[in-house]
Short mmCIF file of C-alpha atoms in Angstrom, two decimals:
data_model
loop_
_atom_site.label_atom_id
_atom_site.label_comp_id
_atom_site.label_asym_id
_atom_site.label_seq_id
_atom_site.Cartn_x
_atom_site.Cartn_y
_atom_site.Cartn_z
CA UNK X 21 61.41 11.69 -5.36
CA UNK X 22 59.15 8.67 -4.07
CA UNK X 23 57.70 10.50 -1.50
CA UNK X 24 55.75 13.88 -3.26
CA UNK X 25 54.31 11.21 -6.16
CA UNK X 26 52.32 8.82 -3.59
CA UNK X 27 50.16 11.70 -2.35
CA UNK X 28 48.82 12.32 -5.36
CA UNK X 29 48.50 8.53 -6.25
CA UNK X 30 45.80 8.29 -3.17
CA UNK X 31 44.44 11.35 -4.17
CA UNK X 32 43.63 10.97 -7.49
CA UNK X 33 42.13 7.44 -6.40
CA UNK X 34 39.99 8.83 -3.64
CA UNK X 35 38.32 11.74 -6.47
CA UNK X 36 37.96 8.65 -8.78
CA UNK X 37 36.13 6.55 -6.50
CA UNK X 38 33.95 10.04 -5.38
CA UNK X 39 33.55 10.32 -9.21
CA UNK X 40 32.68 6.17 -9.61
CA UNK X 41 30.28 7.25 -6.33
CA UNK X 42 28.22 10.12 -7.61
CA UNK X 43 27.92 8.82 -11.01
CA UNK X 44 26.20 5.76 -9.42
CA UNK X 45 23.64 7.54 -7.50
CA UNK X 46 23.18 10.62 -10.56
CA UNK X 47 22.54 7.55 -12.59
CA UNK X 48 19.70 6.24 -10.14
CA UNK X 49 21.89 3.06 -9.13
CA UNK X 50 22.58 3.61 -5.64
CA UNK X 51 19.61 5.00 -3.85
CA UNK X 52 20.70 7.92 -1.65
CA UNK X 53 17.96 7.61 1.33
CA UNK X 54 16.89 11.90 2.71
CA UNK X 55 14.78 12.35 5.41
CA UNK X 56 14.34 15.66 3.76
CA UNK X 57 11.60 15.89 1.17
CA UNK X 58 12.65 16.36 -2.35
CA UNK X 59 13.55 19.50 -4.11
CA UNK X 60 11.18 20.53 -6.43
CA UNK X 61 13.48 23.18 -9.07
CA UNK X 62 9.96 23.90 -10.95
CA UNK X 63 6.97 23.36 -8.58
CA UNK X 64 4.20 24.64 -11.70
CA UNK X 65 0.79 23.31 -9.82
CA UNK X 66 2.41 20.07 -8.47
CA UNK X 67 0.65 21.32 -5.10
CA UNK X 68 -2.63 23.10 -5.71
CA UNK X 69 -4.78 24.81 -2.96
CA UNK X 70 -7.35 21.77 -2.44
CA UNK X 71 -8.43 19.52 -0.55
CA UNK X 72 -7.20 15.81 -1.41
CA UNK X 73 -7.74 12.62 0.65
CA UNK X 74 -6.70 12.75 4.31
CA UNK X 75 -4.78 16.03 3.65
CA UNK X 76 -3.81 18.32 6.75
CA UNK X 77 -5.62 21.73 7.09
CA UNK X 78 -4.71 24.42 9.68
CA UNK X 79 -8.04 25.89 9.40
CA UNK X 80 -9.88 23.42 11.51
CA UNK X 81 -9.42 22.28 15.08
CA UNK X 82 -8.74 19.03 14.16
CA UNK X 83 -6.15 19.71 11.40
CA UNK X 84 -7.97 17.46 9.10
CA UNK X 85 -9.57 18.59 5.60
CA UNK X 86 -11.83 15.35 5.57
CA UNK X 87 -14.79 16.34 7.74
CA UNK X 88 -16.82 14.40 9.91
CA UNK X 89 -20.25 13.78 8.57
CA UNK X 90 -23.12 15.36 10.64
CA UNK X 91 -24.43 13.95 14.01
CA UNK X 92 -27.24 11.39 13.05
CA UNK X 93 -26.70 11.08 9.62
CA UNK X 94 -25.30 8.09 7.47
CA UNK X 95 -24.06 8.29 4.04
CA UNK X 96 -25.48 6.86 1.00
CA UNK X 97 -25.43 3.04 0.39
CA UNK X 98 -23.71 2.64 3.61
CA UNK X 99 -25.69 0.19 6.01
CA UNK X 100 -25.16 0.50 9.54
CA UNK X 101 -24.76 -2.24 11.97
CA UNK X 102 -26.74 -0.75 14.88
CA UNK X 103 -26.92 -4.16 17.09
CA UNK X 104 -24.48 -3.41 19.95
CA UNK X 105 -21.76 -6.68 21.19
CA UNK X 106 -24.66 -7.93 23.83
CA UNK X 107 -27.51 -8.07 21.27
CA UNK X 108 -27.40 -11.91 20.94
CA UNK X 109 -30.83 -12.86 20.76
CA UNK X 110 -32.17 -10.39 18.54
CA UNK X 111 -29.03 -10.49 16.11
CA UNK X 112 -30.26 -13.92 15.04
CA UNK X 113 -33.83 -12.36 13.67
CA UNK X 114 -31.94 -9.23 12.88
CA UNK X 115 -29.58 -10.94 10.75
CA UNK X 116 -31.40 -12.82 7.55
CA UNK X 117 -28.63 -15.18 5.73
CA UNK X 118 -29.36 -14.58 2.36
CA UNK X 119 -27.87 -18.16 1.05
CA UNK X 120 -26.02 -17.01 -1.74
CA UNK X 121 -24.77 -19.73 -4.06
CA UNK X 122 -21.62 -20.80 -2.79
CA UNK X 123 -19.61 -20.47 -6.25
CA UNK X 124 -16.08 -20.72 -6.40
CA UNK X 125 -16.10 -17.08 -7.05
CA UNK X 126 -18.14 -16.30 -3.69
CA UNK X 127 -15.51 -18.57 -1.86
CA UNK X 128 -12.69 -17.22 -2.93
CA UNK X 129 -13.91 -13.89 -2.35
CA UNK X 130 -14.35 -15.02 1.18
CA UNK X 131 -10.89 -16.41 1.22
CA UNK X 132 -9.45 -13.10 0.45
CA UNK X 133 -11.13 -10.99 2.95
CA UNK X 134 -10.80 -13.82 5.92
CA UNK X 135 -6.80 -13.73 4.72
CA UNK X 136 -6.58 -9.72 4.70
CA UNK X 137 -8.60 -9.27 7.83
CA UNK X 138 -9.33 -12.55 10.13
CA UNK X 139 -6.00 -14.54 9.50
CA UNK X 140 -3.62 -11.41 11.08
CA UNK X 141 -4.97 -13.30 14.63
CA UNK X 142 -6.92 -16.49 13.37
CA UNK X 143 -4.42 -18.07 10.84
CA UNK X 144 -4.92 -18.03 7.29
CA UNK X 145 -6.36 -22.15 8.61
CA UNK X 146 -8.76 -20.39 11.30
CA UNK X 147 -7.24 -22.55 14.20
CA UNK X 148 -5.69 -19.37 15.54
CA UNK X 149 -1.85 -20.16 15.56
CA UNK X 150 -0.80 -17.50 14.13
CA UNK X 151 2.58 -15.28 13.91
CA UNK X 152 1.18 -13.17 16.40
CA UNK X 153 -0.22 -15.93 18.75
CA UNK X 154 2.91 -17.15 18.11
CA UNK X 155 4.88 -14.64 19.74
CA UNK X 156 2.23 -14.54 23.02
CA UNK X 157 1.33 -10.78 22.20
CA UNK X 158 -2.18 -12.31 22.11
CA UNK X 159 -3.37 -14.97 24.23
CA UNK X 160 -7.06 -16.06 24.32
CA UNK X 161 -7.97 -16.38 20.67
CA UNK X 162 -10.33 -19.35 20.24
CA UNK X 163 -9.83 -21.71 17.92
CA UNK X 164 -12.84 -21.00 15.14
CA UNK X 165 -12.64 -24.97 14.20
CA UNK X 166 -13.29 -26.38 17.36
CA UNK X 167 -16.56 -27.83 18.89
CA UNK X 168 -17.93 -24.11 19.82
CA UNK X 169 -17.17 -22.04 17.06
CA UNK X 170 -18.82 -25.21 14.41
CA UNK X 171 -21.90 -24.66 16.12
CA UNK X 172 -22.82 -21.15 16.04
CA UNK X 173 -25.23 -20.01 13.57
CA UNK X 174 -23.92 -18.18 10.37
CA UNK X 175 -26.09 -15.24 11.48
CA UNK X 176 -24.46 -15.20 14.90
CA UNK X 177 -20.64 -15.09 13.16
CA UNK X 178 -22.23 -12.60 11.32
CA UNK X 179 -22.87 -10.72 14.99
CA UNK X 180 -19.83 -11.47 15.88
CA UNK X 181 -17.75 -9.35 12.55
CA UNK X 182 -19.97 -6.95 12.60
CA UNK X 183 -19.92 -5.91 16.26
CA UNK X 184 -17.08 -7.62 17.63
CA UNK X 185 -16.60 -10.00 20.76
CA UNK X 186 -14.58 -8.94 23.76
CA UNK X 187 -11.43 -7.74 22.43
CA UNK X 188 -12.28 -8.22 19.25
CA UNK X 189 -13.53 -5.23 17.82
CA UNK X 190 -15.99 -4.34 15.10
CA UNK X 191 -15.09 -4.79 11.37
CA UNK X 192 -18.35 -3.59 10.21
CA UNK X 193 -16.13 -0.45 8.96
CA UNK X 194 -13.34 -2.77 6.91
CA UNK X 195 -15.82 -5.39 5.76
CA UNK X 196 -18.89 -5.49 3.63
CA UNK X 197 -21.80 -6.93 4.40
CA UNK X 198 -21.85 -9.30 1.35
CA UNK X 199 -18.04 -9.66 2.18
CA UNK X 200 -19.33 -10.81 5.63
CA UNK X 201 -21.17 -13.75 4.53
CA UNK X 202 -18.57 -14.73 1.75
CA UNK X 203 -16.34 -14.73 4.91
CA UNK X 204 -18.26 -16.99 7.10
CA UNK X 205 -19.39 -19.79 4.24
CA UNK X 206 -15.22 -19.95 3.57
CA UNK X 207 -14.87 -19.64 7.16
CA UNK X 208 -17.18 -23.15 7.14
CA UNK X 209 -14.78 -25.14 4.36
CA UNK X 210 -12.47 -24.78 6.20
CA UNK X 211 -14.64 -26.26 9.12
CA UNK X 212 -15.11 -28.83 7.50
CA UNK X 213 -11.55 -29.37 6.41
CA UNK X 214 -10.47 -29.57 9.37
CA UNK X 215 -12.58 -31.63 11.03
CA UNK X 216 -12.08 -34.08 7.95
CA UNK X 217 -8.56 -33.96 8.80
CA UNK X 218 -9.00 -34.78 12.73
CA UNK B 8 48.32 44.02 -26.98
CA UNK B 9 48.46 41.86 -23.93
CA UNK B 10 51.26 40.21 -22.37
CA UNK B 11 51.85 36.53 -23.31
CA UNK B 12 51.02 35.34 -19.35
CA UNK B 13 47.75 37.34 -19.53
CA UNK B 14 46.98 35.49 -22.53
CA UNK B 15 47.21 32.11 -21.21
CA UNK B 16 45.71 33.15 -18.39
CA UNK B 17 42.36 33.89 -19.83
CA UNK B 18 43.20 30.81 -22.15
CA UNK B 19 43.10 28.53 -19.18
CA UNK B 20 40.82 30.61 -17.17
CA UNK B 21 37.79 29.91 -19.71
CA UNK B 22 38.56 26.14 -20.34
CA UNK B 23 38.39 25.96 -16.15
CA UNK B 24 35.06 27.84 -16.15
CA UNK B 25 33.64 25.80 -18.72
CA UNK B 26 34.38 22.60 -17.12
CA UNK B 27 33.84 23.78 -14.04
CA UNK B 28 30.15 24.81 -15.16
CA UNK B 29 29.23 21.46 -17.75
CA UNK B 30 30.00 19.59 -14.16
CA UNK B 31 27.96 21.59 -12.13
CA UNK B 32 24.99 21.30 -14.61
CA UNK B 33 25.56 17.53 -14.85
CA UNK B 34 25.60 16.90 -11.91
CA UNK B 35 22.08 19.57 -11.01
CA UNK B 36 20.42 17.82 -14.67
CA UNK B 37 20.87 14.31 -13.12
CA UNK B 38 20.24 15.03 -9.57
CA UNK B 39 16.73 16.74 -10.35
CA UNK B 40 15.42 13.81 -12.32
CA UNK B 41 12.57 12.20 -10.10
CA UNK B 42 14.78 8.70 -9.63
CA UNK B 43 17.51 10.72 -8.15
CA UNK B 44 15.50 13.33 -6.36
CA UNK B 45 12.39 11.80 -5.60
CA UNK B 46 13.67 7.89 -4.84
CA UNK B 47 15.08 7.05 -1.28
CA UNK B 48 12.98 9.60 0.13
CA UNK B 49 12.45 8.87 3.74
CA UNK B 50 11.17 10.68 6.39
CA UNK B 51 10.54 10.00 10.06
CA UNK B 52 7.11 9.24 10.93
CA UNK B 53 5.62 10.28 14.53
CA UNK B 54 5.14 6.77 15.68
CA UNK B 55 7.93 4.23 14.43
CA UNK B 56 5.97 2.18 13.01
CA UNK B 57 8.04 -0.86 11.32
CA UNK B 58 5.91 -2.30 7.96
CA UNK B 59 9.04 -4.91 8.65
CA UNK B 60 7.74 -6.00 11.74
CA UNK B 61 3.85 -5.90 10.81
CA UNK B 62 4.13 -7.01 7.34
CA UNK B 63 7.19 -9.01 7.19
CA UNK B 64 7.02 -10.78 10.94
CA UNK B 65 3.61 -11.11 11.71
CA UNK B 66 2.08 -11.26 8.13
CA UNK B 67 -0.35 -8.94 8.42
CA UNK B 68 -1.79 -8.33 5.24
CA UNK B 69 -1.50 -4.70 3.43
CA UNK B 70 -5.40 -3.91 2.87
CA UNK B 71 -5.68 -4.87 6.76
CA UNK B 72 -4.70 -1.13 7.48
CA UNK B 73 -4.99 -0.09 4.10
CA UNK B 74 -8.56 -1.11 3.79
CA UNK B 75 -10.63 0.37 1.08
CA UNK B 76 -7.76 0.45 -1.76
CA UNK B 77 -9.94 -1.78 -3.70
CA UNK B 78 -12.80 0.68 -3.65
CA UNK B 79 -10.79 4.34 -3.89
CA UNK B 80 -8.74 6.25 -5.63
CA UNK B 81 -6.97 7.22 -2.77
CA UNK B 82 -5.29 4.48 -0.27
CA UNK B 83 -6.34 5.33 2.82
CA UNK B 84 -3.77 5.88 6.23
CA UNK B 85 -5.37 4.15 8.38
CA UNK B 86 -7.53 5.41 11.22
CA UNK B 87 -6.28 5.55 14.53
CA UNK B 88 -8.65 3.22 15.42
CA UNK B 89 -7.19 0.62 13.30
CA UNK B 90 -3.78 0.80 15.44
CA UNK B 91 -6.10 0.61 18.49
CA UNK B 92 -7.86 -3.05 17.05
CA UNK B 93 -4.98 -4.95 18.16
CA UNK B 94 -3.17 -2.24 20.50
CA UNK B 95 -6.23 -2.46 23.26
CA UNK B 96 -4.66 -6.02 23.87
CA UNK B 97 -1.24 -6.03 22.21
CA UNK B 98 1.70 -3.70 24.00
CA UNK B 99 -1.22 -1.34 25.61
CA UNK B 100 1.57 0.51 27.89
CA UNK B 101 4.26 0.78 25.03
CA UNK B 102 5.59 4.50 25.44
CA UNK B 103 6.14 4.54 21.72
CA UNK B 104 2.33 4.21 21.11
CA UNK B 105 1.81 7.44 23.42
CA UNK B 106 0.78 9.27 20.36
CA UNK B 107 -1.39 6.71 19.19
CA UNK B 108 -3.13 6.58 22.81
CA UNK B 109 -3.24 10.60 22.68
CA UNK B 110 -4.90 10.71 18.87
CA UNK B 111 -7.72 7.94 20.32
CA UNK B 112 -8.58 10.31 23.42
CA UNK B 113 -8.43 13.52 21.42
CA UNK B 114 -9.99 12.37 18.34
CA UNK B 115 -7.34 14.45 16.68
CA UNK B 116 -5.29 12.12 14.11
CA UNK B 117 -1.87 11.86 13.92
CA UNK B 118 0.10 13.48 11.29
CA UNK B 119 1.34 10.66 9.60
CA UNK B 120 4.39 11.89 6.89
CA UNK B 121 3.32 11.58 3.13
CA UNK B 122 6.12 9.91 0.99
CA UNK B 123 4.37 9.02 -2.51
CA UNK B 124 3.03 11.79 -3.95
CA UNK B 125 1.99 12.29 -7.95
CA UNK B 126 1.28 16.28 -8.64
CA UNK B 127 -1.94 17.66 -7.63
CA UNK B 128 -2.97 17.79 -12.04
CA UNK B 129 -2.31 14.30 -12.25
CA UNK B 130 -4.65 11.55 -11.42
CA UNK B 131 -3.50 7.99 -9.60
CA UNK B 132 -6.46 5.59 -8.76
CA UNK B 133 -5.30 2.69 -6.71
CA UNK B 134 -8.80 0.72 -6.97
CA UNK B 135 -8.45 0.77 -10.89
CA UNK B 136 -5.11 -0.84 -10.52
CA UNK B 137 -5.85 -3.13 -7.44
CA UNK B 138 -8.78 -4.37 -9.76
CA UNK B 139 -6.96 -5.07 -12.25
CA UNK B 140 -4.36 -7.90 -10.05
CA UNK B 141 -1.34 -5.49 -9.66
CA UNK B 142 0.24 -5.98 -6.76
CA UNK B 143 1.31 -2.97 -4.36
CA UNK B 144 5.23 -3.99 -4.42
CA UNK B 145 4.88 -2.84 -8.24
CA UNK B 146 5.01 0.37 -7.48
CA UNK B 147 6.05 0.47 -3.86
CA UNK B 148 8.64 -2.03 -3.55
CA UNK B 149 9.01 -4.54 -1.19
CA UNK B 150 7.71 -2.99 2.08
CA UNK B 151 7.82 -5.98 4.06
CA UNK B 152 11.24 -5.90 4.65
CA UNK B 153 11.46 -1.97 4.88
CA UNK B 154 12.15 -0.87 8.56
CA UNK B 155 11.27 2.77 7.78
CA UNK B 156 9.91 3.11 4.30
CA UNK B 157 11.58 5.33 1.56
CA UNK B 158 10.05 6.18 -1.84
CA UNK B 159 10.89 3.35 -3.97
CA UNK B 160 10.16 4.55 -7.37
CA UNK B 161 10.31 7.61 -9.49
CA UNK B 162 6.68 8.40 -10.13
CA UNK B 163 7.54 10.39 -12.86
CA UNK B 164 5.30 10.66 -16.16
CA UNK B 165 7.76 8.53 -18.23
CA UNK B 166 8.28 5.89 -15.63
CA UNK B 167 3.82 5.40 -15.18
CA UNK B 168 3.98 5.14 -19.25
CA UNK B 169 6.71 2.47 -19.09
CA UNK B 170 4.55 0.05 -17.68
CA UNK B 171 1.07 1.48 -19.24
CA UNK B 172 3.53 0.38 -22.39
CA UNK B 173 5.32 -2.38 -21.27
CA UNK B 174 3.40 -4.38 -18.11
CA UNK B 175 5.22 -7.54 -18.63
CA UNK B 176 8.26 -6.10 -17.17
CA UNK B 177 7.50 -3.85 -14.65
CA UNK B 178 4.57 -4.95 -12.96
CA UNK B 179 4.00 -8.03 -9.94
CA UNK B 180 1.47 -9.93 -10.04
CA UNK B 181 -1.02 -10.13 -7.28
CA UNK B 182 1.26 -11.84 -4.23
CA UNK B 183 -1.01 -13.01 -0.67
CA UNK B 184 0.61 -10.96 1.80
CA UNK B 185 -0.69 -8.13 -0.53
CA UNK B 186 -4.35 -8.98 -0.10
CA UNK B 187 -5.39 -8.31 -3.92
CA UNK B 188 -8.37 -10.01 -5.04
CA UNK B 189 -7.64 -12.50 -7.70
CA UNK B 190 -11.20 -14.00 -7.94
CA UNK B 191 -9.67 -17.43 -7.68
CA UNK B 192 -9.37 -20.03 -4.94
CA UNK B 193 -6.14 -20.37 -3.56
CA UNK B 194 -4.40 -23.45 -1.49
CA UNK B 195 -3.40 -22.34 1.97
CA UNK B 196 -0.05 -23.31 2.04
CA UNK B 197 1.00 -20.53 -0.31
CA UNK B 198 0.02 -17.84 1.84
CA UNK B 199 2.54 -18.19 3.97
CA UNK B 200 5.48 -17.46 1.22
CA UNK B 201 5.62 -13.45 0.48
CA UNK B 202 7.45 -13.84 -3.10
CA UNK B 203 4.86 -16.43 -4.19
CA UNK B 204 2.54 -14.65 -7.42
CA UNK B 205 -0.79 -15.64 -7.74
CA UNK B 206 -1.43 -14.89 -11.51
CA UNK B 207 1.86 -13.87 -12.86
CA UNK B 208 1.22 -10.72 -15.32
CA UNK B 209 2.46 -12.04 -18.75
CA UNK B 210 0.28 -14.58 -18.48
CA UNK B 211 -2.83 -12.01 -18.27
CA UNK B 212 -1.59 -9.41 -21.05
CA UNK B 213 -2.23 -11.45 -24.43
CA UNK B 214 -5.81 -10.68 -24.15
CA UNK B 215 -5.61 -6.82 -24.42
CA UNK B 216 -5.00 -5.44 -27.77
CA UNK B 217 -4.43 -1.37 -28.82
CA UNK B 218 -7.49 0.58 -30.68
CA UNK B 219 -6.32 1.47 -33.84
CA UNK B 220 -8.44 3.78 -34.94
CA UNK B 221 -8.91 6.53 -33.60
CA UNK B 222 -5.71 5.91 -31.53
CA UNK B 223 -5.95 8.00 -28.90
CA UNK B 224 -3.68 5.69 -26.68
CA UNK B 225 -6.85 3.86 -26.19
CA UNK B 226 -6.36 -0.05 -25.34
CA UNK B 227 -9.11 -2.76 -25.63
CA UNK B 228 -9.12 -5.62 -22.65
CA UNK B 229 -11.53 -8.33 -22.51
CA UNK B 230 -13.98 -7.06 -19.53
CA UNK B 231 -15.47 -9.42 -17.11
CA UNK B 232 -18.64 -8.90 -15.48
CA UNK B 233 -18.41 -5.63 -13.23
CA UNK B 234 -19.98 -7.37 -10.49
CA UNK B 235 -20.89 -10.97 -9.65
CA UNK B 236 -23.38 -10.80 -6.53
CA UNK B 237 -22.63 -7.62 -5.37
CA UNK B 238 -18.65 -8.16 -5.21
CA UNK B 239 -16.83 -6.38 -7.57
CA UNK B 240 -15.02 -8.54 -10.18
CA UNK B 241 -11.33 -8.53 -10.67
CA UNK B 242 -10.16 -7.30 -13.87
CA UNK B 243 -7.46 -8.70 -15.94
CA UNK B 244 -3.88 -6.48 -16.03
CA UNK B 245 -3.17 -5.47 -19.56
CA UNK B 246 -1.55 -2.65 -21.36
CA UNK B 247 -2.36 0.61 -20.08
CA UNK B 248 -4.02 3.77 -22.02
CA UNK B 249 -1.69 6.20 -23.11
CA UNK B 250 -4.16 9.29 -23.63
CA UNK B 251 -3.78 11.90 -21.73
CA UNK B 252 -7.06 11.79 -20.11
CA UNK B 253 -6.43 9.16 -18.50
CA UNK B 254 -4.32 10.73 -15.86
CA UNK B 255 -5.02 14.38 -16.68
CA UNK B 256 -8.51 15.24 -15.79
#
């Protein structure tokens, strides 16, 4: 008589740990990861036929519905770097500082965009240690507190973001130009930090 | 009329049926629901590209790819030619950046997998949230530790109203790795730590109270100057509008 009951035993605790199972994820608790996109039961207009943002389009030869803007044109309140990486001389006329007051707003907006963009190679402390360097994927990047760096002219850093230096290449796309000198007066407290601290 | 095992037959035939079809439907009503359906979502990109290794490891910040969140609606994939700033010197030979290598030559970009999604009738605009100190992982989820990354929240109607409704709860504040602006100086040695919050949200909400009348879901938050020198002031997080407009326009 043993025998026949276990069976069932296991069974009936296998479908009540699938039940214990499903009820989790129908309940959102366990996330069930699809490589297949979701099923839509009632699509309505969820996908319209438009163009959004960065959106694929068979109809061009690039695929892309975001097109290029016309050869020799730039678009409105956009300005242009046009200095290439070997105008040195001329980027310090062609770049005016325009000594903005160096609030603690103006800083800190400098401290974000030298974190987002400058601190992926140059440290969020701008003596280039870091978790790239780090690693060696990158050797080579100066130090931008030592001797050198201290005493180039704001409107030569400027030069430098906006057209890049060796391997370093432009961020006149990711950065503003106002962002650009918020940028460099941070870039010089900390400087002067760390000189302070040598 | 019919015999007695006919009888129970049907009997027991539409007590099976109906069980058989209230599970089926349970299990269809709860699977279609957007945290079921929609969540977990994960599809393979045509580079592997780990946010692990680029966020988590290396600390890159978000808005270094993602650059111009602060500014659109949309947040933009970035450009091939963002890969290529740090791929020139960094792995140049790797096979898996083949693609990458192809899409610079070609000028044809990659076809990079959408995950997050709201319908095309609905309305998302990252730059109104970024302003406003709410950090990605909000609505996103920590991505810094995500190898490939999955949809992470619903995105449903009901779950966007939740925190329009309730911020305190479901929203993070601005963290560094995230690169939000907070309009405040921060000390360096908290940049390094990924959980660290700037300006936690509760802290931010008292100031925004609802508009009575008319009450069109309308909410009233203590604006700061839109701009201060030509950078674009962060706004304080408070309770979201609830009028349709909002989203639907």
């Amino acid at each position: 008589m043993n025998a026949p009951r276990k069976i069932p035993i296991l069974v009936l605790v296998l479908i009540g740990a699938l039940g214990i199972f499903t009820t989790l994820v129908l309940a959102g608790r366990i996330t069930w990861f699809a490589e297949q996109p979701p099923m839509e039961y009632l699509p309505n207009m969820d996908h319209q036929f438009k163009a959004i943002p960065q959106s694929g389009n068979s109809f061009f030869a690039d695929r892309k519905s975001l097109r290029d803007p016309v050869e020799g044109t730039v678009a409105r309140g956009v300005e242009v770097y046009l200095l290439g990486q070997g105008d040195v001389d001329s980027a310090e006329v062609h770049n005016v500082d325009p000594n903005l007051k160096q609030s603690t707003f103006l800083l800190s907006r400098g401290q974000n965009r030298f974190n987002v963009f400058c601190a992926a190679c140059h440290n969020f402390d701008a003596k280039s240690r870091s978790k790239l360097v780090q690693r060696g994927s990158w050797v080579g990047i100066p130090d931008l507190t030592m001797e050198h760096a201290r005493t180039l002219s704001n409107a030569r850093i400027f030069h430098i973001i906006s057209s890049g230096q060796n391997l370093m290449p432009s961020y006149a796309d990711k950065i503003q130009p106002i962002d650009r000198w918020a940028v460099i007066y941070y870039l010089r407290t900390l400087q002067a930090r760390a000189v302070k601290s040598q | 009329m019919f015999s007695r095992r006919f009888d129970l037959a049907v009997k027991y035939g539409v007590v099976a049926l109906g069980g058989v079809a209230t599970i089926v439907f349970a299990i269809v009503y709860f699977a279609a629901r957007n945290q079921v359906a929609d969540v977990g979502y994960r599809p393979q990109q045509p580079v592997p590209f780990s946010h692990k290794l680029h966020t988590g490891e290396l600390q890159i910040s978000c808005q270094y790819c993602h650059a111009g969140v602060e500014m659109s609606a949309h947040s933009p994939i970035p450009t091939t030619q963002t890969c290529m700033n740090c791929h020139t010197a960094v792995k140049p030979e790797s096979p898996r950046l083949a693609r990458v290598r192809e899409s610079m030559e070609t000028g044809i970009p990659i076809e990079w997998v959408r995950i997050h999604k709201v319908p095309d009738y609905a309305h998302f605009n990252h730059s109104r949230h970024i302003r406003a100190q709410i950090d990605c992982k909000s609505c996103h989820g920590p991505v810094e530790s995500m190898g490939v990354v999955s949809q992470y929240k619903p995105l449903s109607m009901g779950w966007c109203l939740d925190c329009h409704r309730n911020p305190a709860d479901n929203i993070v504040g601005a963290r560094p790795i995230s690169g939000v602006f907070t309009g405040q100086l921060h000390d360096v040695n908290n940049l390094l730590d990924s959980t660290y919050i700037f300006t936690p949200i509760a802290a931010q909400i008292g100031e925004s109270k609802p508009i009575v009348s008319p009450s069109f879901g309308m909410v009233e938050t203590a604006l700061p100057a839109h701009e201060v020198d030509g950078i674009p002031h962060p706004k304080k997080a408070g309770l979201g509008p609830e009028n349709c407009s909002t989203c639907h326009y």
